[in-house]
Amino acid sequence: METTPERKVKLRGQGLSATRPRLELLQILENDPRPQSIEEIISSSSGKLALSTLYRAISELLDAGLIETLVSPDGKTLVETTLQATAHHHHVFCKGCDKAIDIEFSDDLEKNIEAEVKNIEISNGWKVSDHSIEILGICEQCTVR
Ligand SMILES: [Zn+2]
Ligand SMILES: [Zn+2]
């Protein structure tokens, strides 16, 4: 968990001033480091972030590369910080509530995926830059319901 001064340094390092909404957003994402929905962020901010302010902060931090967004299978936007996550990871989505968690594959599996990706490049003449793999399921809370 980073401190507020560290977050200010990160923002300024990206040419952004350390405004309250930007700091608030980063702190919320770091407090619960998994992809979070707009509704979850708003409720974690306990009234400190208005929806329009949040959207603006998200787009600014996204441009600066400090956060990433992903879209759930139902089309919901989820936001996660890039400051502490391991660079390459995957997501499991709950089809019941749209919650997502971060997961990492074993090195062996990643190597196999990379090898397959090489084949795709060769057989299609594409240049592949990255891969993203989504796993879908039902989370613990939704199973109990
Ligand atoms: Zn769920
Ligand atoms: Zn991977």
Short mmCIF file of N, CA, C and O in Angstrom, two decimals, residues 19-140:
data_model
loop_
_atom_site.label_atom_id
_atom_site.label_comp_id
_atom_site.label_asym_id
_atom_site.label_seq_id
_atom_site.Cartn_x
_atom_site.Cartn_y
_atom_site.Cartn_z
N THR A 19 -4.47 16.20 -7.75
CA THR A 19 -5.76 16.71 -7.29
C THR A 19 -6.43 15.69 -6.37
O THR A 19 -6.12 14.50 -6.41
N ARG A 20 -7.37 16.17 -5.59
CA ARG A 20 -8.05 15.32 -4.62
C ARG A 20 -8.77 14.13 -5.29
O ARG A 20 -8.63 13.00 -4.84
N PRO A 21 -9.56 14.36 -6.36
CA PRO A 21 -10.24 13.20 -6.97
C PRO A 21 -9.27 12.16 -7.51
O PRO A 21 -9.54 10.96 -7.39
N ARG A 22 -8.16 12.58 -8.08
CA ARG A 22 -7.18 11.61 -8.61
C ARG A 22 -6.58 10.79 -7.48
O ARG A 22 -6.43 9.58 -7.58
N LEU A 23 -6.23 11.47 -6.38
CA LEU A 23 -5.65 10.77 -5.23
C LEU A 23 -6.67 9.82 -4.62
O LEU A 23 -6.34 8.69 -4.24
N GLU A 24 -7.90 10.30 -4.52
CA GLU A 24 -8.98 9.49 -3.94
C GLU A 24 -9.18 8.22 -4.77
O GLU A 24 -9.27 7.12 -4.22
N LEU A 25 -9.23 8.36 -6.09
CA LEU A 25 -9.42 7.22 -6.98
C LEU A 25 -8.28 6.21 -6.82
O LEU A 25 -8.50 5.01 -6.66
N LEU A 26 -7.05 6.71 -6.83
CA LEU A 26 -5.89 5.80 -6.68
C LEU A 26 -5.95 5.06 -5.36
O LEU A 26 -5.70 3.86 -5.28
N GLN A 27 -6.31 5.80 -4.30
CA GLN A 27 -6.35 5.18 -2.98
C GLN A 27 -7.42 4.08 -2.91
O GLN A 27 -7.17 3.01 -2.37
N ILE A 28 -8.59 4.36 -3.46
CA ILE A 28 -9.66 3.36 -3.45
C ILE A 28 -9.23 2.11 -4.22
O ILE A 28 -9.44 0.98 -3.77
N LEU A 29 -8.58 2.30 -5.35
CA LEU A 29 -8.16 1.15 -6.16
C LEU A 29 -7.07 0.35 -5.45
O LEU A 29 -7.02 -0.87 -5.56
N GLU A 30 -6.21 1.05 -4.74
CA GLU A 30 -5.12 0.34 -4.03
C GLU A 30 -5.62 -0.35 -2.77
O GLU A 30 -5.08 -1.37 -2.37
N ASN A 31 -6.64 0.21 -2.13
CA ASN A 31 -7.19 -0.41 -0.92
C ASN A 31 -7.77 -1.78 -1.20
O ASN A 31 -7.80 -2.64 -0.33
N ASP A 32 -8.28 -1.96 -2.41
CA ASP A 32 -8.93 -3.22 -2.78
C ASP A 32 -8.45 -3.57 -4.19
O ASP A 32 -9.12 -3.28 -5.16
N PRO A 33 -7.23 -4.12 -4.27
CA PRO A 33 -6.58 -4.25 -5.57
C PRO A 33 -7.14 -5.37 -6.44
O PRO A 33 -6.59 -6.45 -6.52
N ARG A 34 -8.28 -5.13 -7.02
CA ARG A 34 -8.88 -6.02 -8.01
C ARG A 34 -9.71 -5.09 -8.90
O ARG A 34 -9.95 -3.94 -8.52
N PRO A 35 -10.15 -5.56 -10.04
CA PRO A 35 -10.92 -4.66 -10.90
C PRO A 35 -12.23 -4.26 -10.22
O PRO A 35 -12.98 -5.11 -9.76
N GLN A 36 -12.48 -2.96 -10.12
CA GLN A 36 -13.67 -2.47 -9.42
C GLN A 36 -14.60 -1.73 -10.38
O GLN A 36 -14.14 -1.02 -11.26
N SER A 37 -15.89 -1.88 -10.15
CA SER A 37 -16.86 -1.19 -10.99
C SER A 37 -17.00 0.26 -10.55
O SER A 37 -16.62 0.63 -9.43
N ILE A 38 -17.58 1.07 -11.43
CA ILE A 38 -17.82 2.48 -11.13
C ILE A 38 -18.67 2.60 -9.86
O ILE A 38 -18.37 3.41 -8.97
N GLU A 39 -19.71 1.75 -9.74
CA GLU A 39 -20.59 1.80 -8.57
C GLU A 39 -19.80 1.50 -7.29
O GLU A 39 -20.01 2.15 -6.27
N GLU A 40 -18.90 0.50 -7.37
CA GLU A 40 -18.12 0.16 -6.18
C GLU A 40 -17.21 1.32 -5.77
O GLU A 40 -17.05 1.62 -4.59
N ILE A 41 -16.60 1.96 -6.76
CA ILE A 41 -15.69 3.09 -6.46
C ILE A 41 -16.47 4.23 -5.84
O ILE A 41 -16.05 4.80 -4.83
N ILE A 42 -17.62 4.54 -6.42
CA ILE A 42 -18.47 5.62 -5.88
C ILE A 42 -18.85 5.30 -4.43
O ILE A 42 -18.75 6.14 -3.54
N SER A 43 -19.23 4.04 -4.17
CA SER A 43 -19.67 3.73 -2.80
C SER A 43 -18.47 3.72 -1.84
O SER A 43 -18.59 4.15 -0.71
N SER A 44 -17.28 3.29 -2.30
CA SER A 44 -16.09 3.36 -1.44
C SER A 44 -15.68 4.79 -1.14
O SER A 44 -15.03 5.06 -0.14
N SER A 45 -16.01 5.72 -2.02
CA SER A 45 -15.58 7.10 -1.80
C SER A 45 -16.45 7.80 -0.77
O SER A 45 -16.16 8.93 -0.38
N SER A 46 -17.48 7.15 -0.28
CA SER A 46 -18.44 7.68 0.68
C SER A 46 -18.78 9.14 0.40
O SER A 46 -18.59 10.01 1.24
N GLY A 47 -19.24 9.38 -0.81
CA GLY A 47 -19.72 10.71 -1.16
C GLY A 47 -18.65 11.70 -1.58
O GLY A 47 -18.95 12.83 -1.93
N LYS A 48 -17.35 11.25 -1.54
CA LYS A 48 -16.29 12.20 -1.86
C LYS A 48 -16.09 12.36 -3.37
O LYS A 48 -15.48 13.32 -3.82
N LEU A 49 -16.58 11.38 -4.15
CA LEU A 49 -16.42 11.47 -5.60
C LEU A 49 -17.79 11.52 -6.28
O LEU A 49 -18.60 10.62 -6.10
N ALA A 50 -18.01 12.57 -7.04
CA ALA A 50 -19.23 12.63 -7.86
C ALA A 50 -18.97 11.83 -9.14
O ALA A 50 -17.82 11.67 -9.54
N LEU A 51 -20.03 11.35 -9.74
CA LEU A 51 -19.89 10.50 -10.93
C LEU A 51 -19.10 11.19 -12.04
O LEU A 51 -18.17 10.61 -12.61
N SER A 52 -19.42 12.45 -12.32
CA SER A 52 -18.75 13.15 -13.42
C SER A 52 -17.26 13.34 -13.10
O SER A 52 -16.40 13.21 -13.97
N THR A 53 -16.96 13.65 -11.83
CA THR A 53 -15.57 13.82 -11.40
C THR A 53 -14.82 12.51 -11.53
O THR A 53 -13.67 12.48 -11.97
N LEU A 54 -15.48 11.42 -11.15
CA LEU A 54 -14.85 10.11 -11.23
C LEU A 54 -14.52 9.77 -12.68
O LEU A 54 -13.42 9.33 -12.99
N TYR A 55 -15.48 9.97 -13.57
CA TYR A 55 -15.24 9.66 -14.99
C TYR A 55 -14.06 10.47 -15.53
O TYR A 55 -13.25 9.95 -16.28
N ARG A 56 -13.99 11.74 -15.13
CA ARG A 56 -12.88 12.57 -15.60
C ARG A 56 -11.56 12.04 -15.05
O ARG A 56 -10.58 11.87 -15.79
N ALA A 57 -11.52 11.71 -13.75
CA ALA A 57 -10.28 11.20 -13.14
C ALA A 57 -9.86 9.88 -13.80
O ALA A 57 -8.68 9.64 -14.04
N ILE A 58 -10.85 9.03 -14.10
CA ILE A 58 -10.54 7.75 -14.75
C ILE A 58 -9.89 8.00 -16.11
O ILE A 58 -8.87 7.40 -16.43
N SER A 59 -10.46 8.90 -16.89
CA SER A 59 -9.90 9.10 -18.22
C SER A 59 -8.51 9.72 -18.15
O SER A 59 -7.63 9.36 -18.92
N GLU A 60 -8.27 10.60 -17.17
CA GLU A 60 -6.94 11.21 -17.03
C GLU A 60 -5.89 10.18 -16.58
O GLU A 60 -4.79 10.14 -17.12
N LEU A 61 -6.26 9.35 -15.61
CA LEU A 61 -5.29 8.37 -15.10
C LEU A 61 -5.07 7.24 -16.11
O LEU A 61 -3.99 6.64 -16.16
N LEU A 62 -6.10 6.98 -16.91
CA LEU A 62 -5.98 5.98 -17.97
C LEU A 62 -4.97 6.46 -19.01
O LEU A 62 -4.06 5.73 -19.42
N ASP A 63 -5.11 7.73 -19.42
CA ASP A 63 -4.18 8.31 -20.39
C ASP A 63 -2.75 8.28 -19.86
O ASP A 63 -1.80 8.11 -20.62
N ALA A 64 -2.60 8.46 -18.55
CA ALA A 64 -1.27 8.49 -17.94
C ALA A 64 -0.73 7.09 -17.68
O ALA A 64 0.41 6.92 -17.26
N GLY A 65 -1.54 6.07 -17.91
CA GLY A 65 -1.07 4.69 -17.72
C GLY A 65 -1.04 4.24 -16.27
O GLY A 65 -0.44 3.22 -15.95
N LEU A 66 -1.68 4.99 -15.38
CA LEU A 66 -1.66 4.63 -13.96
C LEU A 66 -2.77 3.65 -13.59
O LEU A 66 -2.72 2.99 -12.56
N ILE A 67 -3.78 3.58 -14.44
CA ILE A 67 -4.86 2.61 -14.23
C ILE A 67 -5.18 1.92 -15.56
O ILE A 67 -4.75 2.40 -16.62
N GLU A 68 -5.91 0.83 -15.46
CA GLU A 68 -6.38 0.15 -16.65
C GLU A 68 -7.86 -0.09 -16.51
O GLU A 68 -8.36 -0.24 -15.40
N THR A 69 -8.57 -0.14 -17.62
CA THR A 69 -9.98 -0.50 -17.54
C THR A 69 -10.19 -1.80 -18.32
O THR A 69 -9.44 -2.11 -19.24
N LEU A 70 -11.15 -2.57 -17.91
CA LEU A 70 -11.53 -3.75 -18.65
C LEU A 70 -13.06 -3.81 -18.66
O LEU A 70 -13.72 -3.13 -17.88
N VAL A 71 -13.58 -4.59 -19.56
CA VAL A 71 -15.03 -4.66 -19.70
C VAL A 71 -15.47 -6.06 -19.33
O VAL A 71 -14.93 -7.04 -19.84
N SER A 72 -16.43 -6.16 -18.43
CA SER A 72 -16.93 -7.47 -18.01
C SER A 72 -17.76 -8.07 -19.14
O SER A 72 -18.13 -7.36 -20.07
N PRO A 73 -18.04 -9.39 -19.06
CA PRO A 73 -18.84 -10.01 -20.12
C PRO A 73 -20.18 -9.33 -20.34
O PRO A 73 -20.74 -9.38 -21.43
N ASP A 74 -20.72 -8.67 -19.31
CA ASP A 74 -21.99 -7.97 -19.45
C ASP A 74 -21.82 -6.53 -19.92
O ASP A 74 -22.78 -5.76 -19.95
N GLY A 75 -20.58 -6.15 -20.23
CA GLY A 75 -20.34 -4.81 -20.74
C GLY A 75 -20.14 -3.76 -19.68
O GLY A 75 -20.22 -2.56 -19.96
N LYS A 76 -19.90 -4.19 -18.44
CA LYS A 76 -19.67 -3.24 -17.36
C LYS A 76 -18.19 -2.85 -17.34
O LYS A 76 -17.33 -3.71 -17.47
N THR A 77 -17.90 -1.56 -17.16
CA THR A 77 -16.52 -1.11 -17.09
C THR A 77 -15.96 -1.35 -15.69
O THR A 77 -16.58 -1.00 -14.70
N LEU A 78 -14.79 -1.99 -15.62
CA LEU A 78 -14.11 -2.21 -14.36
C LEU A 78 -12.75 -1.52 -14.43
O LEU A 78 -12.13 -1.46 -15.48
N VAL A 79 -12.31 -1.01 -13.27
CA VAL A 79 -11.07 -0.22 -13.23
C VAL A 79 -10.11 -0.85 -12.25
O VAL A 79 -10.50 -1.27 -11.16
N GLU A 80 -8.84 -0.95 -12.62
CA GLU A 80 -7.83 -1.42 -11.68
C GLU A 80 -6.57 -0.58 -11.80
O GLU A 80 -6.31 0.01 -12.83
N THR A 81 -5.80 -0.52 -10.71
CA THR A 81 -4.56 0.25 -10.71
C THR A 81 -3.46 -0.56 -11.37
O THR A 81 -3.43 -1.78 -11.27
N THR A 82 -2.57 0.12 -12.06
CA THR A 82 -1.40 -0.57 -12.62
C THR A 82 -0.18 -0.37 -11.74
O THR A 82 0.89 -0.84 -12.04
N LEU A 83 -0.35 0.35 -10.63
CA LEU A 83 0.80 0.72 -9.82
C LEU A 83 1.38 -0.44 -9.04
O LEU A 83 2.57 -0.51 -8.81
N GLN A 84 0.54 -1.38 -8.63
CA GLN A 84 1.06 -2.45 -7.79
C GLN A 84 0.79 -3.83 -8.38
O GLN A 84 1.36 -4.81 -7.95
N ALA A 85 -0.07 -3.91 -9.40
CA ALA A 85 -0.37 -5.22 -9.98
C ALA A 85 0.87 -5.75 -10.70
O ALA A 85 1.65 -4.98 -11.23
N THR A 86 1.03 -7.05 -10.68
CA THR A 86 2.08 -7.62 -11.51
C THR A 86 1.69 -7.32 -12.94
O THR A 86 0.52 -7.35 -13.30
N ALA A 87 2.69 -7.02 -13.74
CA ALA A 87 2.41 -6.48 -15.07
C ALA A 87 1.43 -7.35 -15.86
O ALA A 87 0.40 -6.86 -16.32
N HIS A 88 1.70 -8.62 -15.99
CA HIS A 88 0.87 -9.45 -16.84
C HIS A 88 0.01 -10.39 -16.01
O HIS A 88 0.53 -11.18 -15.24
N HIS A 89 -1.29 -10.28 -16.15
CA HIS A 89 -2.17 -11.18 -15.42
C HIS A 89 -3.49 -11.33 -16.16
O HIS A 89 -3.71 -10.70 -17.19
N HIS A 90 -4.35 -12.16 -15.66
CA HIS A 90 -5.62 -12.44 -16.31
C HIS A 90 -6.76 -12.21 -15.32
O HIS A 90 -6.52 -11.92 -14.16
N HIS A 91 -7.99 -12.36 -15.80
CA HIS A 91 -9.14 -12.07 -14.94
C HIS A 91 -10.16 -13.21 -14.97
O HIS A 91 -10.35 -13.84 -15.99
N VAL A 92 -10.78 -13.42 -13.83
CA VAL A 92 -11.94 -14.31 -13.75
C VAL A 92 -13.14 -13.42 -13.45
O VAL A 92 -13.10 -12.61 -12.52
N PHE A 93 -14.17 -13.55 -14.28
CA PHE A 93 -15.37 -12.75 -14.10
C PHE A 93 -16.50 -13.59 -13.54
O PHE A 93 -16.69 -14.74 -13.96
N CYS A 94 -17.28 -13.02 -12.62
CA CYS A 94 -18.48 -13.69 -12.13
C CYS A 94 -19.65 -13.29 -13.03
O CYS A 94 -19.91 -12.10 -13.22
N LYS A 95 -20.34 -14.29 -13.57
CA LYS A 95 -21.47 -14.00 -14.45
C LYS A 95 -22.71 -13.58 -13.65
O LYS A 95 -23.67 -13.10 -14.21
N GLY A 96 -22.66 -13.80 -12.32
CA GLY A 96 -23.79 -13.43 -11.49
C GLY A 96 -23.78 -11.95 -11.13
O GLY A 96 -24.78 -11.27 -11.24
N CYS A 97 -22.63 -11.44 -10.70
CA CYS A 97 -22.58 -10.07 -10.18
C CYS A 97 -21.56 -9.20 -10.88
O CYS A 97 -21.37 -8.05 -10.48
N ASP A 98 -20.88 -9.70 -11.91
CA ASP A 98 -19.92 -8.90 -12.67
C ASP A 98 -18.63 -8.59 -11.91
O ASP A 98 -17.83 -7.78 -12.35
N LYS A 99 -18.45 -9.23 -10.75
CA LYS A 99 -17.21 -9.01 -10.02
C LYS A 99 -16.08 -9.69 -10.78
O LYS A 99 -16.28 -10.68 -11.45
N ALA A 100 -14.86 -9.15 -10.66
CA ALA A 100 -13.72 -9.79 -11.30
C ALA A 100 -12.57 -9.88 -10.31
O ALA A 100 -12.44 -9.05 -9.41
N ILE A 101 -11.76 -10.93 -10.44
CA ILE A 101 -10.55 -11.01 -9.64
C ILE A 101 -9.35 -11.22 -10.57
O ILE A 101 -9.50 -11.69 -11.69
N ASP A 102 -8.18 -10.83 -10.07
CA ASP A 102 -6.94 -11.02 -10.82
C ASP A 102 -6.41 -12.41 -10.58
O ASP A 102 -6.42 -12.89 -9.44
N ILE A 103 -5.91 -13.06 -11.61
CA ILE A 103 -5.22 -14.34 -11.43
C ILE A 103 -3.96 -14.35 -12.28
O ILE A 103 -3.84 -13.62 -13.26
N GLU A 104 -3.02 -15.19 -11.86
CA GLU A 104 -1.81 -15.38 -12.64
C GLU A 104 -1.73 -16.82 -13.08
O GLU A 104 -2.05 -17.72 -12.31
N PHE A 105 -1.30 -17.02 -14.31
CA PHE A 105 -1.07 -18.38 -14.79
C PHE A 105 0.35 -18.79 -14.45
O PHE A 105 1.22 -17.95 -14.21
N SER A 106 0.60 -20.09 -14.46
CA SER A 106 1.96 -20.58 -14.22
C SER A 106 2.86 -20.16 -15.39
O SER A 106 2.38 -19.89 -16.49
N ASP A 107 4.17 -20.12 -15.14
CA ASP A 107 5.12 -19.77 -16.20
C ASP A 107 5.00 -20.72 -17.38
O ASP A 107 5.10 -20.31 -18.53
N ASP A 108 4.79 -22.02 -17.06
CA ASP A 108 4.66 -23.01 -18.13
C ASP A 108 3.49 -22.69 -19.05
O ASP A 108 3.61 -22.74 -20.27
N LEU A 109 2.36 -22.37 -18.43
CA LEU A 109 1.18 -22.07 -19.23
C LEU A 109 1.41 -20.82 -20.08
O LEU A 109 1.08 -20.78 -21.27
N GLU A 110 2.01 -19.79 -19.47
CA GLU A 110 2.30 -18.57 -20.23
C GLU A 110 3.20 -18.87 -21.43
O GLU A 110 3.01 -18.33 -22.51
N LYS A 111 4.19 -19.75 -21.20
CA LYS A 111 5.11 -20.10 -22.30
C LYS A 111 4.36 -20.81 -23.41
O LYS A 111 4.60 -20.57 -24.59
N ASN A 112 3.44 -21.72 -23.03
CA ASN A 112 2.64 -22.42 -24.04
C ASN A 112 1.77 -21.45 -24.83
O ASN A 112 1.61 -21.57 -26.04
N ILE A 113 1.17 -20.49 -24.10
CA ILE A 113 0.34 -19.50 -24.79
C ILE A 113 1.19 -18.70 -25.78
O ILE A 113 0.81 -18.50 -26.93
N GLU A 114 2.37 -18.29 -25.32
CA GLU A 114 3.27 -17.53 -26.19
C GLU A 114 3.61 -18.33 -27.46
O GLU A 114 3.68 -17.78 -28.56
N ALA A 115 3.84 -19.64 -27.28
CA ALA A 115 4.18 -20.49 -28.42
C ALA A 115 3.01 -20.55 -29.40
O ALA A 115 3.19 -20.46 -30.62
N GLU A 116 1.79 -20.68 -28.86
CA GLU A 116 0.60 -20.69 -29.71
C GLU A 116 0.45 -19.36 -30.45
O GLU A 116 0.10 -19.32 -31.63
N VAL A 117 0.73 -18.29 -29.72
CA VAL A 117 0.62 -16.95 -30.32
C VAL A 117 1.60 -16.80 -31.47
O VAL A 117 1.30 -16.23 -32.52
N LYS A 118 2.81 -17.36 -31.30
CA LYS A 118 3.81 -17.35 -32.38
C LYS A 118 3.25 -18.04 -33.63
O LYS A 118 3.42 -17.55 -34.74
N ASN A 119 2.58 -19.20 -33.41
CA ASN A 119 1.98 -19.91 -34.54
C ASN A 119 0.92 -19.07 -35.23
O ASN A 119 0.81 -19.08 -36.46
N ILE A 120 0.13 -18.36 -34.43
CA ILE A 120 -0.91 -17.50 -35.00
C ILE A 120 -0.25 -16.42 -35.87
O ILE A 120 -0.71 -16.13 -36.98
N GLU A 121 0.85 -15.85 -35.37
CA GLU A 121 1.55 -14.82 -36.13
C GLU A 121 2.02 -15.38 -37.47
O GLU A 121 1.83 -14.78 -38.52
N ILE A 122 2.64 -16.58 -37.39
CA ILE A 122 3.22 -17.17 -38.59
C ILE A 122 2.14 -17.52 -39.60
O ILE A 122 2.23 -17.20 -40.78
N SER A 123 1.05 -18.14 -39.12
CA SER A 123 0.06 -18.61 -40.09
C SER A 123 -0.85 -17.51 -40.62
O SER A 123 -1.45 -17.66 -41.66
N ASN A 124 -0.96 -16.39 -39.90
CA ASN A 124 -1.86 -15.34 -40.38
C ASN A 124 -1.14 -14.07 -40.82
O ASN A 124 -1.78 -13.15 -41.32
N GLY A 125 0.15 -14.04 -40.58
CA GLY A 125 0.89 -12.83 -40.95
C GLY A 125 0.59 -11.62 -40.07
O GLY A 125 0.85 -10.49 -40.44
N TRP A 126 0.04 -11.89 -38.92
CA TRP A 126 -0.24 -10.79 -37.99
C TRP A 126 0.97 -10.56 -37.10
O TRP A 126 1.80 -11.44 -36.93
N LYS A 127 1.01 -9.37 -36.48
CA LYS A 127 1.97 -9.10 -35.43
C LYS A 127 1.16 -9.07 -34.14
O LYS A 127 0.25 -8.27 -33.99
N VAL A 128 1.45 -9.99 -33.23
CA VAL A 128 0.69 -10.04 -31.99
C VAL A 128 1.44 -9.26 -30.91
O VAL A 128 2.65 -9.44 -30.74
N SER A 129 0.73 -8.39 -30.17
CA SER A 129 1.42 -7.57 -29.18
C SER A 129 1.19 -8.06 -27.75
O SER A 129 2.02 -7.85 -26.87
N ASP A 130 0.08 -8.71 -27.51
CA ASP A 130 -0.24 -9.11 -26.14
C ASP A 130 -1.38 -10.11 -26.22
O ASP A 130 -1.95 -10.33 -27.28
N HIS A 131 -1.72 -10.71 -25.09
CA HIS A 131 -2.92 -11.53 -25.07
C HIS A 131 -3.70 -11.26 -23.80
O HIS A 131 -3.15 -10.83 -22.80
N SER A 132 -4.99 -11.47 -23.87
CA SER A 132 -5.80 -11.36 -22.66
C SER A 132 -6.77 -12.53 -22.67
O SER A 132 -7.36 -12.86 -23.69
N ILE A 133 -6.85 -13.19 -21.55
CA ILE A 133 -7.69 -14.39 -21.47
C ILE A 133 -8.68 -14.18 -20.33
O ILE A 133 -8.31 -13.81 -19.23
N GLU A 134 -9.95 -14.38 -20.65
CA GLU A 134 -10.99 -14.19 -19.65
C GLU A 134 -11.55 -15.54 -19.24
O GLU A 134 -11.84 -16.38 -20.08
N ILE A 135 -11.70 -15.70 -17.96
CA ILE A 135 -12.31 -16.92 -17.44
C ILE A 135 -13.63 -16.50 -16.80
O ILE A 135 -13.68 -15.50 -16.07
N LEU A 136 -14.68 -17.22 -17.11
CA LEU A 136 -16.00 -16.85 -16.61
C LEU A 136 -16.49 -17.89 -15.62
O LEU A 136 -16.20 -19.08 -15.76
N GLY A 137 -17.21 -17.46 -14.61
CA GLY A 137 -17.73 -18.40 -13.64
C GLY A 137 -18.72 -17.73 -12.72
O GLY A 137 -19.28 -16.69 -13.04
N ILE A 138 -18.93 -18.35 -11.59
CA ILE A 138 -19.85 -17.81 -10.58
C ILE A 138 -19.05 -17.71 -9.28
O ILE A 138 -18.42 -18.69 -8.86
N CYS A 139 -19.07 -16.54 -8.66
CA CYS A 139 -18.27 -16.34 -7.45
C CYS A 139 -18.93 -17.02 -6.23
O CYS A 139 -20.07 -17.47 -6.31
N GLU A 140 -18.17 -17.03 -5.15
CA GLU A 140 -18.63 -17.70 -3.92
C GLU A 140 -19.98 -17.14 -3.44
O GLU A 140 -20.90 -17.89 -3.15
#
